[in-house]
XYZ file of C-alpha atoms in Angstrom:
687
model
C 13.455 -24.860 -40.495
C 14.800 -25.044 -43.868
C 18.647 -25.866 -44.731
C 18.856 -22.444 -46.210
C 21.886 -20.818 -44.270
C 21.560 -17.711 -42.514
C 22.879 -14.411 -44.433
C 26.289 -13.363 -43.494
C 27.178 -9.627 -43.847
C 30.361 -8.646 -44.907
C 32.636 -6.891 -42.430
C 34.507 -3.811 -43.326
C 37.257 -2.121 -41.682
C 36.002 1.286 -39.712
C 36.780 2.673 -36.733
C 36.683 5.760 -34.868
C 38.040 7.313 -31.426
C 36.103 9.388 -28.868
C 37.104 10.202 -25.750
C 40.145 8.549 -26.113
C 38.250 4.724 -26.830
C 39.082 3.729 -29.839
C 35.790 1.719 -31.063
C 35.499 -0.537 -34.472
C 32.610 -1.076 -36.098
C 32.656 -3.412 -38.929
C 29.320 -3.130 -39.805
C 28.853 0.373 -40.595
C 28.493 0.015 -44.106
C 24.910 -0.803 -43.910
C 24.238 2.809 -42.832
C 23.651 4.178 -46.454
C 25.554 7.575 -46.795
C 22.676 8.729 -48.849
C 20.026 8.355 -46.625
C 17.188 8.929 -46.419
C 17.619 7.947 -49.797
C 18.684 4.133 -49.790
C 20.266 3.122 -52.839
C 23.138 1.242 -52.110
C 23.369 -1.911 -54.100
C 25.163 -3.804 -51.243
C 22.746 -2.724 -48.433
C 20.052 -3.393 -50.128
C 21.469 -6.714 -51.327
C 21.948 -7.629 -47.799
C 18.641 -6.255 -46.657
C 16.628 -8.551 -49.266
C 18.855 -11.490 -48.790
C 17.830 -11.513 -45.064
C 14.069 -11.007 -45.823
C 14.311 -13.872 -47.920
C 15.783 -15.918 -45.213
C 13.094 -14.818 -43.147
C 10.349 -15.709 -45.800
C 12.093 -19.096 -45.667
C 12.242 -19.733 -42.052
C 8.457 -19.157 -41.976
C 7.413 -20.651 -44.501
C 6.633 -24.197 -42.638
C 5.106 -22.252 -40.465
C 2.686 -20.290 -42.565
C -0.078 -22.431 -41.755
C 0.061 -21.327 -38.349
C 0.513 -17.864 -39.215
C -2.931 -18.164 -41.547
C -4.453 -19.968 -38.441
C -3.479 -17.027 -35.798
C -4.590 -14.095 -38.640
C -8.198 -15.508 -39.311
C -8.487 -15.973 -35.336
C -7.334 -12.335 -34.919
C -9.567 -11.300 -37.965
C -12.426 -12.890 -36.589
C -12.234 -11.286 -33.261
C -12.447 -7.675 -35.218
C -16.020 -6.169 -36.451
C -15.234 -5.781 -40.286
C -17.470 -2.697 -40.258
C -16.399 -1.280 -37.306
C -17.724 2.336 -36.567
C -17.353 5.224 -33.794
C -20.154 6.729 -31.841
C -20.699 9.897 -33.553
C -20.067 13.036 -31.575
C -21.262 16.407 -31.881
C -18.841 19.131 -32.715
C -21.559 22.284 -33.870
C -23.698 21.658 -36.520
C -22.505 18.212 -37.163
C -22.244 14.488 -35.486
C -18.975 13.204 -36.870
C -17.912 9.440 -36.837
C -15.524 7.174 -38.644
C -16.231 3.917 -39.847
C -14.783 0.852 -41.528
C -16.561 -1.169 -44.714
C -16.491 -5.020 -44.813
C -12.866 -6.145 -45.735
C -11.761 -2.416 -45.735
C -8.118 -1.866 -44.407
C -8.686 2.065 -43.837
C -11.527 4.451 -42.075
C -13.653 6.405 -43.814
C -14.769 9.717 -42.205
C -18.542 10.788 -41.882
C -20.744 13.113 -41.021
C -24.343 14.171 -40.833
C -26.091 17.593 -39.627
C -27.653 17.440 -36.325
C -30.802 18.554 -37.418
C -31.297 15.877 -39.747
C -30.150 15.401 -43.313
C -27.830 12.623 -45.053
C -25.081 11.266 -44.396
C -21.559 12.636 -45.923
C -18.462 11.275 -46.974
C -15.786 13.834 -45.664
C -12.724 11.370 -46.492
C -12.432 7.922 -47.977
C -8.932 6.743 -46.522
C -9.439 3.163 -48.782
C -9.674 5.332 -52.306
C -6.308 7.458 -50.909
C -4.733 4.443 -50.324
C -5.524 2.573 -53.414
C -2.180 1.081 -55.314
C -0.250 2.253 -52.238
C 1.877 -0.140 -50.615
C 1.786 2.229 -47.625
C -0.730 4.612 -46.264
C -1.235 6.716 -43.041
C -3.588 9.523 -42.822
C -1.748 12.554 -40.016
C -3.459 15.541 -39.212
C -7.360 16.014 -39.878
C -8.862 19.050 -39.171
C -12.290 20.736 -40.418
C -12.604 24.422 -40.411
C -14.843 26.249 -38.175
C -17.370 27.252 -40.746
C -17.312 23.556 -41.688
C -16.791 24.083 -45.137
C -13.490 22.899 -45.746
C -11.187 19.571 -44.395
C -7.215 19.993 -44.098
C -5.566 16.612 -44.003
C -2.197 15.353 -44.361
C -0.960 11.868 -45.496
C 2.253 9.951 -45.581
C 2.393 7.145 -48.166
C 5.899 5.592 -47.666
C 6.403 5.460 -43.747
C 8.838 8.352 -43.812
C 6.673 10.638 -41.709
C 6.928 13.328 -44.186
C 3.122 14.448 -44.841
C 1.740 16.411 -47.558
C -1.239 18.708 -46.494
C -4.115 18.880 -48.918
C -7.143 21.042 -48.760
C -10.961 19.903 -49.640
C -14.003 22.142 -50.198
C -16.679 19.752 -48.751
C -19.532 21.765 -50.644
C -18.485 20.313 -53.954
C -16.046 17.853 -52.798
C -13.103 18.871 -54.898
C -9.574 19.378 -53.968
C -8.480 23.045 -53.660
C -4.482 23.658 -55.388
C -3.493 24.107 -51.776
C -0.750 21.185 -51.340
C 1.855 21.574 -49.099
C 4.677 18.658 -48.805
C 7.122 18.151 -46.222
C 4.572 18.756 -43.045
C 5.267 17.330 -39.586
C 2.755 18.528 -37.259
C -1.063 19.274 -36.599
C -3.178 21.385 -38.399
C -5.114 24.343 -36.587
C -7.519 26.954 -38.662
C -7.497 30.253 -37.631
C -10.812 31.912 -36.548
C -12.049 33.274 -39.718
C -10.906 30.111 -41.858
C -8.557 32.154 -43.931
C -6.067 30.185 -43.340
C -4.174 27.584 -40.994
C -1.246 27.103 -39.168
C 1.230 24.317 -39.514
C 4.861 23.426 -39.254
C 7.522 21.697 -41.730
C 10.051 19.378 -41.171
C 13.455 20.399 -42.234
C 15.760 18.908 -43.802
C 16.944 16.466 -40.598
C 13.492 15.729 -40.424
C 12.823 18.391 -37.441
C 9.991 21.012 -37.234
C 11.861 24.084 -35.987
C 9.149 26.309 -37.259
C 5.074 27.084 -37.303
C 3.752 29.116 -40.264
C 0.605 30.225 -41.482
C -0.811 29.173 -44.996
C -3.553 31.790 -46.307
C -5.736 29.522 -48.685
C -5.214 30.450 -52.342
C -1.539 31.830 -52.179
C 1.729 29.791 -52.582
C 2.637 27.985 -49.897
C 6.440 29.349 -50.739
C 5.315 32.572 -49.180
C 3.694 31.257 -46.293
C 4.537 33.104 -43.152
C 6.842 31.803 -40.393
C 5.163 33.088 -37.173
C 8.035 31.224 -35.158
C 11.081 29.600 -35.235
C 13.089 27.731 -32.983
C 16.968 27.874 -33.139
C 17.758 25.285 -30.567
C 18.095 21.748 -33.030
C 17.307 19.789 -29.769
C 13.861 21.362 -29.634
C 10.834 20.762 -31.600
C 7.407 23.294 -32.476
C 4.195 21.962 -32.467
C 1.058 23.847 -33.195
C -2.485 23.401 -30.792
C -5.341 25.653 -29.476
C -7.181 26.063 -26.800
C -10.327 24.265 -25.541
C -12.484 27.196 -26.519
C -10.490 28.025 -29.454
C -9.805 31.668 -29.037
C -6.189 30.977 -29.133
C -3.538 29.358 -31.019
C -0.825 27.477 -29.189
C 2.344 27.589 -30.651
C 4.627 25.510 -28.363
C 8.612 24.669 -28.114
C 10.683 22.087 -25.982
C 12.310 19.015 -25.866
C 12.215 16.203 -23.475
C 12.360 18.346 -20.308
C 12.085 21.854 -21.248
C 8.812 23.350 -22.737
C 8.116 27.322 -23.602
C 4.251 28.314 -24.873
C 3.438 31.310 -26.683
C -0.608 32.052 -27.297
C -1.484 33.638 -30.794
C -5.505 35.348 -31.040
C -7.372 32.704 -33.057
C -9.062 35.667 -34.886
C -5.537 37.354 -35.640
C -2.381 35.444 -35.716
C -0.201 37.859 -36.513
C -0.503 39.887 -33.431
C 2.249 40.161 -30.663
C 1.888 36.572 -29.586
C 1.524 36.041 -25.267
C 4.789 34.242 -23.905
C 3.547 32.223 -21.236
C 6.894 31.453 -19.295
C 10.145 31.832 -21.072
C 12.083 28.510 -21.126
C 13.938 26.945 -18.079
C 15.597 23.881 -18.131
C 14.016 21.140 -16.622
C 10.470 23.319 -16.350
C 7.700 21.662 -18.106
C 4.116 23.059 -18.700
C 1.137 23.186 -20.939
C -1.567 25.308 -20.954
C -5.364 25.958 -21.595
C -7.966 28.986 -20.963
C -10.759 29.676 -19.267
C -12.138 33.374 -19.923
C -9.207 35.632 -18.959
C -7.894 33.139 -16.978
C -4.693 30.885 -17.638
C -4.736 27.321 -16.269
C -1.163 26.226 -16.577
C 0.008 22.134 -15.965
C 3.430 22.263 -14.372
C 5.903 20.377 -12.883
C 8.068 23.525 -11.851
C 8.228 22.522 -8.022
C 7.494 18.705 -7.975
C 7.671 15.679 -10.793
C 4.113 14.858 -9.757
C 2.815 17.950 -11.083
C 0.836 20.872 -9.900
C -1.740 23.549 -11.306
C -1.326 27.051 -11.525
C -3.559 30.082 -12.599
C -2.559 33.604 -13.812
C -4.236 36.528 -15.456
C -3.920 36.411 -19.373
C -2.612 39.903 -19.022
C 0.160 38.875 -16.371
C 1.110 35.626 -17.695
C 4.084 35.242 -15.124
C 1.916 35.786 -11.689
C 1.205 32.733 -10.921
C -1.082 31.090 -8.004
C -1.203 27.691 -6.796
C -4.641 26.233 -7.402
C -3.951 22.511 -6.944
C -0.703 21.457 -5.225
C 1.291 18.345 -5.950
C 0.296 15.191 -4.277
C 2.466 12.422 -3.016
C 0.016 9.322 -4.298
C -1.664 11.472 -7.466
C 0.263 12.244 -10.283
C -1.324 14.775 -12.283
C -0.904 14.310 -16.135
C -3.321 16.480 -17.785
C -5.665 19.326 -17.419
C -8.683 20.550 -19.619
C -10.968 23.682 -19.458
C -14.495 23.386 -20.379
C -17.160 26.500 -19.709
C -18.808 25.487 -16.507
C -16.023 22.915 -15.422
C -12.210 21.882 -15.441
C -11.214 18.147 -15.736
C -8.049 17.028 -14.214
C -6.703 13.755 -15.289
C -3.887 11.791 -13.297
C -3.168 8.670 -11.961
C -2.941 7.519 -8.437
C -0.734 4.743 -7.298
C -0.417 4.246 -10.732
C -4.238 3.921 -11.900
C -5.968 6.307 -13.965
C -8.287 9.196 -12.253
C -10.239 11.819 -13.654
C -11.831 14.519 -11.526
C -14.129 17.195 -12.493
C -13.556 20.575 -10.659
C -15.455 23.565 -10.001
C -14.514 27.105 -11.312
C -16.143 28.538 -8.299
C -14.654 27.570 -5.236
C -11.395 25.899 -4.693
C -12.509 24.404 -1.525
C -15.018 22.115 -2.965
C -13.887 18.893 -3.249
C -13.715 17.512 -6.901
C -15.887 14.846 -8.294
C -13.822 11.787 -8.761
C -15.589 9.215 -11.738
C -15.380 5.805 -10.208
C -15.094 2.648 -12.551
C -15.700 -0.802 -11.589
C -12.735 -2.656 -11.590
C -9.498 -2.820 -9.572
C -7.049 -2.316 -12.415
C -8.259 -0.540 -15.964
C -7.139 2.083 -17.916
C -9.239 5.000 -18.529
C -9.396 8.648 -19.693
C -11.206 11.354 -21.499
C -12.437 10.964 -25.419
C -13.077 13.155 -27.993
C -15.155 15.945 -26.476
C -14.628 18.972 -29.088
C -17.136 21.396 -27.777
C -16.331 24.139 -24.787
C -19.477 23.710 -23.746
C -20.003 20.425 -22.795
C -22.448 18.676 -20.361
C -22.037 15.433 -21.124
C -18.479 13.934 -21.407
C -17.325 11.259 -23.636
C -14.745 8.805 -21.659
C -13.137 5.411 -22.709
C -12.630 2.427 -20.730
C -10.943 -0.922 -20.629
C -9.102 -3.549 -18.807
C -7.022 -6.327 -19.260
C -10.030 -8.433 -19.326
C -12.688 -5.551 -20.398
C -13.165 -4.756 -23.975
C -12.801 -1.270 -24.886
C -16.134 0.858 -23.895
C -17.127 4.270 -24.756
C -19.089 6.182 -21.947
C -21.363 9.418 -21.820
C -20.783 11.193 -18.067
C -23.575 13.272 -17.128
C -21.759 15.818 -15.798
C -25.208 17.232 -13.860
C -26.063 13.820 -12.348
C -22.745 11.823 -12.441
C -24.513 9.375 -14.402
C -22.360 6.704 -16.566
C -24.300 5.929 -19.925
C -22.754 2.836 -21.873
C -22.864 3.594 -25.360
C -20.598 1.190 -26.906
C -18.588 -1.986 -26.154
C -16.217 -3.340 -28.460
C -17.749 -5.961 -30.269
C -15.757 -9.640 -30.695
C -17.810 -11.246 -33.802
C -16.416 -14.510 -32.701
C -17.543 -14.140 -29.301
C -15.674 -13.458 -26.031
C -16.208 -14.664 -22.353
C -14.709 -12.350 -19.666
C -15.099 -15.030 -17.404
C -12.626 -17.364 -18.645
C -9.821 -15.220 -17.698
C -8.313 -13.313 -14.522
C -6.186 -10.454 -13.807
C -4.138 -9.035 -11.092
C -1.930 -6.302 -10.104
C 1.214 -7.462 -8.552
C 3.995 -5.828 -6.924
C 7.796 -7.154 -7.729
C 10.738 -6.120 -5.633
C 13.703 -5.386 -7.565
C 17.002 -5.376 -6.555
C 17.370 -1.944 -5.023
C 14.410 -2.410 -2.714
C 12.303 -0.725 -5.580
C 8.365 -1.843 -5.666
C 7.794 -2.613 -9.608
C 4.000 -3.047 -10.345
C 2.966 -5.268 -12.858
C -0.482 -6.413 -14.435
C -1.285 -9.758 -15.344
C -3.826 -11.500 -17.378
C -4.346 -15.339 -17.253
C -6.517 -18.312 -17.864
C -8.894 -18.729 -15.221
C -7.085 -22.325 -14.320
C -3.816 -21.300 -14.672
C -1.589 -23.126 -12.441
C 0.998 -21.805 -10.508
C 3.562 -24.387 -10.970
C 6.174 -22.935 -13.507
C 4.681 -25.357 -16.291
C 3.057 -22.461 -18.457
C 4.733 -20.314 -20.837
C 4.353 -16.299 -20.258
C 4.522 -13.274 -22.248
C 6.055 -10.439 -20.719
C 5.945 -6.977 -22.234
C 7.366 -3.478 -21.657
C 8.844 -0.453 -22.879
C 10.350 1.853 -20.241
C 11.663 5.097 -21.534
C 10.214 8.842 -22.512
C 7.767 8.854 -19.607
C 5.569 6.553 -21.616
C 3.558 4.722 -19.388
C 1.895 1.232 -20.504
C -2.022 1.261 -19.531
C -3.656 -2.118 -18.445
C -5.465 -2.343 -21.653
C -7.471 -4.829 -23.718
C -6.223 -6.364 -26.885
C -7.955 -8.835 -29.037
C -4.904 -10.300 -30.323
C -2.910 -11.332 -27.005
C -6.218 -13.774 -26.683
C -4.706 -16.206 -28.846
C -1.886 -16.577 -26.437
C -4.238 -16.894 -23.344
C -6.334 -19.356 -25.341
C -3.220 -21.538 -25.577
C -2.032 -21.248 -21.910
C -0.229 -18.466 -21.684
C 0.119 -15.520 -19.023
C 0.586 -12.241 -20.313
C 2.562 -9.512 -18.206
C 3.177 -6.018 -18.662
C 6.032 -4.618 -16.465
C 5.635 -1.252 -15.274
C 9.140 -0.619 -15.594
C 11.060 2.606 -14.651
C 11.489 4.936 -17.251
C 7.972 5.234 -18.212
C 6.040 7.285 -15.628
C 3.367 5.107 -14.703
C 3.725 6.074 -10.956
C 4.610 9.492 -11.637
C 7.439 11.458 -13.193
C 10.115 10.820 -10.557
C 9.732 7.026 -12.022
C 10.409 8.038 -15.349
C 13.728 10.007 -14.379
C 14.761 6.787 -12.280
C 14.803 5.278 -15.933
C 16.822 7.684 -17.716
C 19.966 9.292 -18.182
C 22.784 7.836 -15.382
C 19.860 5.806 -14.103
C 19.246 4.067 -17.307
C 20.337 0.881 -16.370
C 17.440 0.576 -13.352
C 15.118 0.010 -16.468
C 16.798 -3.164 -17.675
C 17.340 -4.332 -14.004
C 13.552 -3.752 -13.258
C 12.737 -5.990 -16.193
C 14.873 -9.045 -15.136
C 13.986 -8.529 -11.747
C 10.165 -8.887 -12.522
C 10.740 -11.757 -14.875
C 12.941 -13.546 -12.197
C 10.207 -13.207 -9.555
C 7.194 -14.333 -11.769
C 9.563 -17.452 -12.153
C 10.052 -17.732 -8.295
C 6.396 -17.646 -7.864
C 5.536 -20.364 -10.047
C 4.012 -18.217 -13.373
C 6.194 -19.926 -15.535
C 10.038 -20.978 -15.454
C 13.315 -19.804 -17.208
C 13.718 -20.376 -20.745
C 9.747 -20.442 -21.361
C 9.391 -16.743 -21.073
C 8.497 -14.872 -24.583
C 8.940 -11.173 -24.319
C 8.323 -8.048 -26.594
C 9.990 -4.688 -26.906
C 9.453 -1.878 -29.626
C 11.724 1.168 -30.188
C 13.284 1.856 -27.100
C 11.241 -1.029 -25.747
C 13.526 -2.904 -28.243
C 16.770 -1.185 -26.966
C 15.468 -3.012 -23.231
C 15.108 -5.959 -25.556
C 18.550 -6.099 -26.871
C 20.129 -4.813 -22.959
C 18.524 -8.156 -21.420
C 19.464 -10.503 -23.848
C 22.939 -9.292 -23.404
C 22.530 -9.648 -19.375
C 20.392 -12.796 -18.829
C 20.119 -14.661 -22.213
C 19.044 -17.974 -20.436
C 15.724 -16.511 -18.979
C 14.285 -16.076 -22.587
C 12.656 -18.599 -24.829
C 11.573 -16.312 -27.894
C 12.635 -12.430 -28.139
C 10.596 -10.132 -30.376
C 12.306 -6.728 -31.200
C 10.606 -4.457 -33.113
C 12.327 -1.757 -34.856
C 14.973 -1.789 -31.719
C 16.749 1.336 -31.033
C 19.987 -0.923 -30.523
C 22.441 0.751 -31.831
C 22.266 3.668 -29.240
C 26.028 4.998 -29.146
C 26.433 5.157 -32.529
C 23.097 7.498 -33.034
C 23.835 9.313 -30.117
C 27.280 10.364 -31.739
C 25.644 11.596 -35.080
C 24.074 14.873 -34.526
C 23.451 14.522 -38.314
C 20.227 12.222 -37.516
C 16.847 13.582 -37.398
C 16.081 12.850 -34.060
C 19.434 12.855 -32.264
C 19.999 16.515 -30.690
C 16.543 16.194 -28.970
C 17.552 12.625 -27.283
C 20.409 14.144 -25.383
C 18.227 15.114 -22.489
C 16.883 11.507 -22.497
C 19.826 9.549 -23.273
C 22.966 11.627 -22.494
C 25.157 13.997 -24.694
C 28.224 11.500 -25.356
C 29.753 13.994 -27.795
C 30.487 16.383 -24.716
C 30.191 14.348 -22.017
C 32.718 11.555 -21.639
C 30.594 10.109 -18.603
C 27.657 9.756 -20.617
C 29.662 8.322 -23.268
C 31.060 5.557 -21.050
C 27.593 4.775 -19.884
C 25.709 4.397 -22.875
C 28.794 2.140 -24.270
C 28.096 0.110 -21.142
C 24.675 -1.080 -22.206
C 23.962 -0.348 -25.816
C 22.898 -3.584 -27.039
C 24.966 -3.498 -30.362
C 28.068 -2.709 -28.453
C 27.882 -5.325 -25.856
C 26.869 -8.506 -27.901
C 29.643 -11.043 -26.705
C 30.659 -14.647 -27.740
C 27.469 -16.515 -25.803
C 24.432 -18.280 -26.498
C 21.607 -16.009 -27.239
C 17.740 -16.889 -27.014
C 15.568 -17.525 -30.243
C 15.228 -13.987 -32.058
C 12.664 -11.977 -34.006
C 13.677 -8.422 -35.459
C 12.072 -6.115 -37.504
C 13.059 -2.852 -39.005
C 11.628 -0.187 -41.646
C 13.506 0.853 -44.335
C 11.824 4.375 -44.110
C 11.885 4.641 -40.444
C 13.165 8.213 -39.417
C 13.023 7.232 -35.654
C 14.894 3.975 -35.583
C 16.748 3.955 -39.020
C 16.663 0.780 -40.442
C 20.244 0.048 -40.095
C 20.091 -0.529 -36.316
C 18.223 -3.409 -36.428
C 20.576 -4.592 -39.201
C 23.756 -3.953 -38.178
C 22.761 -5.687 -34.530
C 21.572 -8.596 -36.279
C 24.685 -8.874 -38.225
C 26.968 -8.664 -35.324
C 24.561 -11.004 -33.304
C 25.101 -13.675 -36.604
C 28.715 -13.115 -36.403
C 29.148 -13.458 -32.648
C 26.947 -15.363 -30.776
C 27.639 -19.442 -29.790
C 24.327 -21.054 -30.027
C 22.221 -22.626 -33.155
C 18.667 -20.897 -32.234
C 16.874 -18.917 -34.660
C 17.486 -15.200 -35.570
C 15.452 -13.490 -37.975
C 15.830 -9.810 -39.678
C 12.904 -9.133 -41.556
C 13.159 -5.195 -42.879
C 9.642 -3.806 -44.112
C 11.184 -2.220 -47.924
C 8.068 0.021 -48.086
C 7.137 1.345 -44.343
C 8.524 3.217 -41.635
C 8.278 3.056 -37.723
C 4.963 1.260 -37.363
C 5.241 -1.412 -39.737
C 3.021 -2.189 -42.501
C -0.292 -0.133 -42.983
C -3.635 -1.336 -43.039
C -5.445 -3.272 -40.047
C -5.221 -6.389 -41.544
C -1.584 -5.924 -42.598
C -0.514 -5.119 -39.086
C -2.578 -7.972 -38.049
C -0.803 -10.367 -40.328
C 2.336 -9.254 -38.773
C 1.068 -9.913 -35.255
C 0.439 -12.973 -36.396
C 3.903 -13.713 -37.674
C 5.231 -12.540 -34.308
C 3.110 -14.857 -32.429
C 3.281 -17.879 -34.525
C 7.427 -17.194 -34.045
C 6.777 -17.317 -30.118
C 4.289 -20.362 -30.392
C 7.212 -22.177 -32.551
C 10.011 -21.185 -30.232
C 8.540 -22.717 -26.926
C 6.812 -25.499 -28.548
C 3.328 -24.717 -27.605
C 0.966 -26.848 -29.420
C -0.767 -24.463 -31.994
């Protein structure tokens, strides 16, 4: 560590009163009033000072960062390519060139012919600090490509249209897009959604090729500021789907793909707390919904009478139905049984016939449908992995049930799965709830508390963390770590009720589960207090902030990426892009005094106290529209001013990136290497 002193953010008097409670926020000035344009000289100066401090503190450890980076890079096949998949008259795939940061998109005729480069991401990204491809949609006649790019991390994409016969760009350019792109059946144009000034997609509109985008027709507009509009299509591509909703309620309309100006079919009007999604088979709607049970069910209805729901598959106490997709001769139901992924093939003809479940070889794994673009699909593309098994691509023959391995993730420097072992544990939380934990470790790992452990979780928005494979994780395992994923409440790992039990007034269950898992792993000898590195990003970063406030002595190193830590202030600011849509997740502290009090009780920024804190590595993105840059900046500033220890605290702000950090596969690897180096440094593990 260098002798350079950490930055000190100035304090400026600022306070507000809500529900009779006065809140002091002396670092509120770090929020630039011109956001999303960040031009305030004092704000920029502070962020740059923190970045300089970060660089200075990490400089002595740069050889370790470089070594970890080279390890991680050596596990990646540099000329990696995907397995080609048929869609119409062509086979489509993506590939990296050796040394390339970004993919190229290719196709070739099924009947034979030369390979055709559809989109060259490296060329588009050249000279840009940040590049991300968003929507990518080939027209039905395969003659045009509509795609969208973001070149600063703000997630405000610009649509371009390419003539695939000539390779030239058409004049149709649409900035400010935030959605998918869906072509109409005749390829005369496409549907998309624009982000409004608050970065909310409240519309779906049609662009006719060759016309001024300013004249595009708005087919649907959402007036509720908490709802977001999305566009999609049914599996048979006969219907364009326009959906609207928030975290708990949805409403869907179908528009004929051959006439998007026709009167749409409203599947079911919005009903608070009811979610559903829709696919079609012939004249029948297949509606996947949670209207009667948080484990979801499947109902059908005639397209002519969309409100006449007939139950096809009832809810199950153990099988959480996560999705339904229709194909010509069968439909697929995906879900999790007691937390493990399942894929079932169902017959249209006789509901009494038991579904065929695809079986996989391991007791704990992650599996799901891959890219299956054709409606008449007789062979299904599947993806599979586990904490010890690299990503595997299968083809599943729906007639014979045979699984054919098409590709196993190649690790050029070599990988021996026998060196590692994995288990699925169950930990009893303080309220008696059984919390699953997936853990991977070296095969000779001693259970005597002597080894370090890396514990990861998310725990929000009903987002499950699957027990999948990671090449970057191997750098920790090979240095003696165990790596665990805590499947805590707030995700939907065990069903939607698992999600409900970690949100709103039950939010603290999420934090308690994480702490209780850590303590149990200590009791079971997997590690010891102070030898645990923890990590979370976004809402998982909120988790990090909560548990360092409540149980700081447990953690030896903390990684908080783009952490949602200024929860109270963000939920009180309805002008921010996401806030109105987030109230069903966290509560509305503007109107609800109880929600205000609860959020205030756990919001990490508001609960920093004078105590010892573990070493912290905090990151943010200047252009991040999801967790704005000032949240990690304010949190770091308050921690520096309040904590009583001499442990390192680093704040790194990506000045040209957003929520996902730097773009490009190797840049993201380097960021991972920095974080791993920080963990090894703080836990004193030989590198």
